[in-house]
């Protein structure tokens, strides 16, 4: 109990004293996970929409694989991305290993199945006749996608929240592909692991509180716009 | 094929789950004309709308739109942008009424100011202007379908496809919207395909009527002709001729055929040759009932029988008389009461020779 209260007090001190190192780590965390979520949404929503409405042999199996991907262990993702980005790996020439970009790649791979699978589920709720009506209005593929996204925007905000949650909360991949280098690739989750390994629980608790606060803040912003849209349009 | 048609289909064939869903030899939609397609559920009406709306590719056949053969055309979007479609359900996008009325024009790249002006005009015409900023999920069924119609009319389509747009509405709303739509269509220069299974709707709106049965056009012509002289028993039954009785022409004189149906002989204004096996068609509203045969009447046919059943039929009563074959008559409730019409009562059913119609079997 003493450890927890001490940790919370330390968290308060770090937050209120605007500790430069902590804020640098928090900022990198937001940047990396925010960017990873945006990339996952940009790829995953069109892909999920296509998967929801297209008809091809093996579509069900593909949806099954995507659903299974939601449970992909981050360490496995980290291992695969590390092998690919390793200096002698297939993508080694890019020189991305142990960079924030490598963490973004790892988090995109983790968030992508979540975004695709939940987009498939959201899009399949749309009345097929409405899709026919949109085509009858003369919509192009992209116009159809945008209109359908508007129809399920409440669900897509939930998809964004789930994607961001999956990206920001993983630690294994970030540790493996980022290397947890201070001032360069250290994010809140990897920093927390490091502080626990050093026995500095107060700092670890402070970092965890900060992580939870970031997740809460982002989720609250998205929830607010989701509920406002619900009140406006039902 | 004629060049002045807006849309034409030839030998259109659509299969679904190993069955033929649509098999139309020829269909043509001309400018300023309304072609109504009637047919029972599952007859292929909606499939036809989808094929002519270029929303479904037929398995075989050729399509010609706006003067060009588009059978092998792959990018159909520019053609769809010259059409408007209203389905049975309003199928509105979430948001406001105005957003929906504007949606088709936004998709088609109509200038924002011009789109807004046209949307306001059509919302006023369809009396939904006061609902412009209202969210569509708060609309009544009638208001929602008005919005859907406004969304289609505002596009000023060269080809308008209306797939049972009034069937989900209550009777007063349907009648009002039907009158308004008929008036709009009279001023429309484009072609209209109107799908319904309601006879009143068909008679109110159509220039030409086609009856679709089992995916095929069983009969096509002016509505009065299709209703008055159905070509076969299936069409007759569908267009509401409840009395379709197997019979044979036994003699003919002065354009009047004498037809034997069961133990009765009736006279029909028709020049069908003697010996022809026919279906005798009589509309229930053309059959009058009396307790005894009248004298001094011009009505040529009077058949005695016993009432088998009396059931309500809207504002009237449906009386089934056993004359050796079942004969249906629609009688007012007042007459039913005054004549004491109930099962078992002996009556005489009469109808004019010109009210009956013969179809060769």
Short mmCIF file of C-alpha atoms in Angstrom, two decimals, chain A residues 127-141 143 147-148 150-153 230-234, chain B residues 50 54-55 77 80-81 83 85-87 90-95 99 103-104 106-108 135 137 148 151 155:
data_model
loop_
_atom_site.label_atom_id
_atom_site.label_comp_id
_atom_site.label_asym_id
_atom_site.label_seq_id
_atom_site.Cartn_x
_atom_site.Cartn_y
_atom_site.Cartn_z
CA UNK A 127 -28.46 -2.60 -45.11
CA UNK A 128 -27.33 -4.07 -48.50
CA UNK A 129 -30.17 -2.11 -50.12
CA UNK A 130 -28.57 1.16 -48.94
CA UNK A 131 -25.36 0.20 -50.75
CA UNK A 132 -27.47 -0.40 -53.85
CA UNK A 133 -29.09 3.02 -53.41
CA UNK A 134 -25.68 4.69 -53.10
CA UNK A 135 -24.56 3.02 -56.35
CA UNK A 136 -27.84 4.05 -57.99
CA UNK A 137 -27.07 7.67 -57.05
CA UNK A 138 -23.98 7.32 -59.23
CA UNK A 139 -21.32 7.12 -56.54
CA UNK A 140 -17.78 6.09 -57.45
CA UNK A 141 -15.96 3.51 -55.31
CA UNK A 143 -17.57 8.17 -52.85
CA UNK A 147 -20.67 7.58 -47.58
CA UNK A 148 -20.55 4.13 -45.97
CA UNK A 150 -20.28 8.22 -42.58
CA UNK A 151 -23.07 5.71 -42.02
CA UNK A 152 -20.98 3.72 -39.52
CA UNK A 153 -18.97 6.63 -38.14
CA UNK A 230 -25.36 10.03 -32.01
CA UNK A 231 -27.48 12.78 -30.45
CA UNK A 232 -27.48 14.73 -33.70
CA UNK A 233 -28.27 11.97 -36.19
CA UNK A 234 -29.34 8.93 -34.20
CA UNK B 50 -31.69 -3.56 -61.08
CA UNK B 54 -27.35 -0.88 -64.35
CA UNK B 55 -26.98 -2.23 -60.83
CA UNK B 77 -21.19 5.13 -63.44
CA UNK B 80 -26.13 5.75 -63.66
CA UNK B 81 -25.58 9.48 -63.17
CA UNK B 83 -30.81 8.05 -63.80
CA UNK B 85 -33.96 5.35 -58.50
CA UNK B 86 -36.46 5.09 -55.67
CA UNK B 87 -36.84 1.77 -53.89
CA UNK B 90 -36.66 5.16 -48.42
CA UNK B 91 -33.00 4.10 -47.89
CA UNK B 92 -31.91 7.48 -46.59
CA UNK B 93 -28.42 8.35 -45.45
CA UNK B 94 -28.10 9.38 -41.82
CA UNK B 95 -28.28 13.14 -41.35
CA UNK B 99 -28.39 16.47 -46.78
CA UNK B 103 -26.62 13.77 -51.72
CA UNK B 104 -27.17 12.64 -55.33
CA UNK B 106 -23.10 16.19 -54.54
CA UNK B 107 -22.09 12.78 -55.92
CA UNK B 108 -22.71 14.03 -59.47
CA UNK B 135 -32.75 14.33 -38.84
CA UNK B 137 -34.57 9.11 -38.16
CA UNK B 148 -36.41 9.70 -51.16
CA UNK B 151 -33.67 13.01 -53.87
CA UNK B 155 -31.51 14.89 -60.18
#
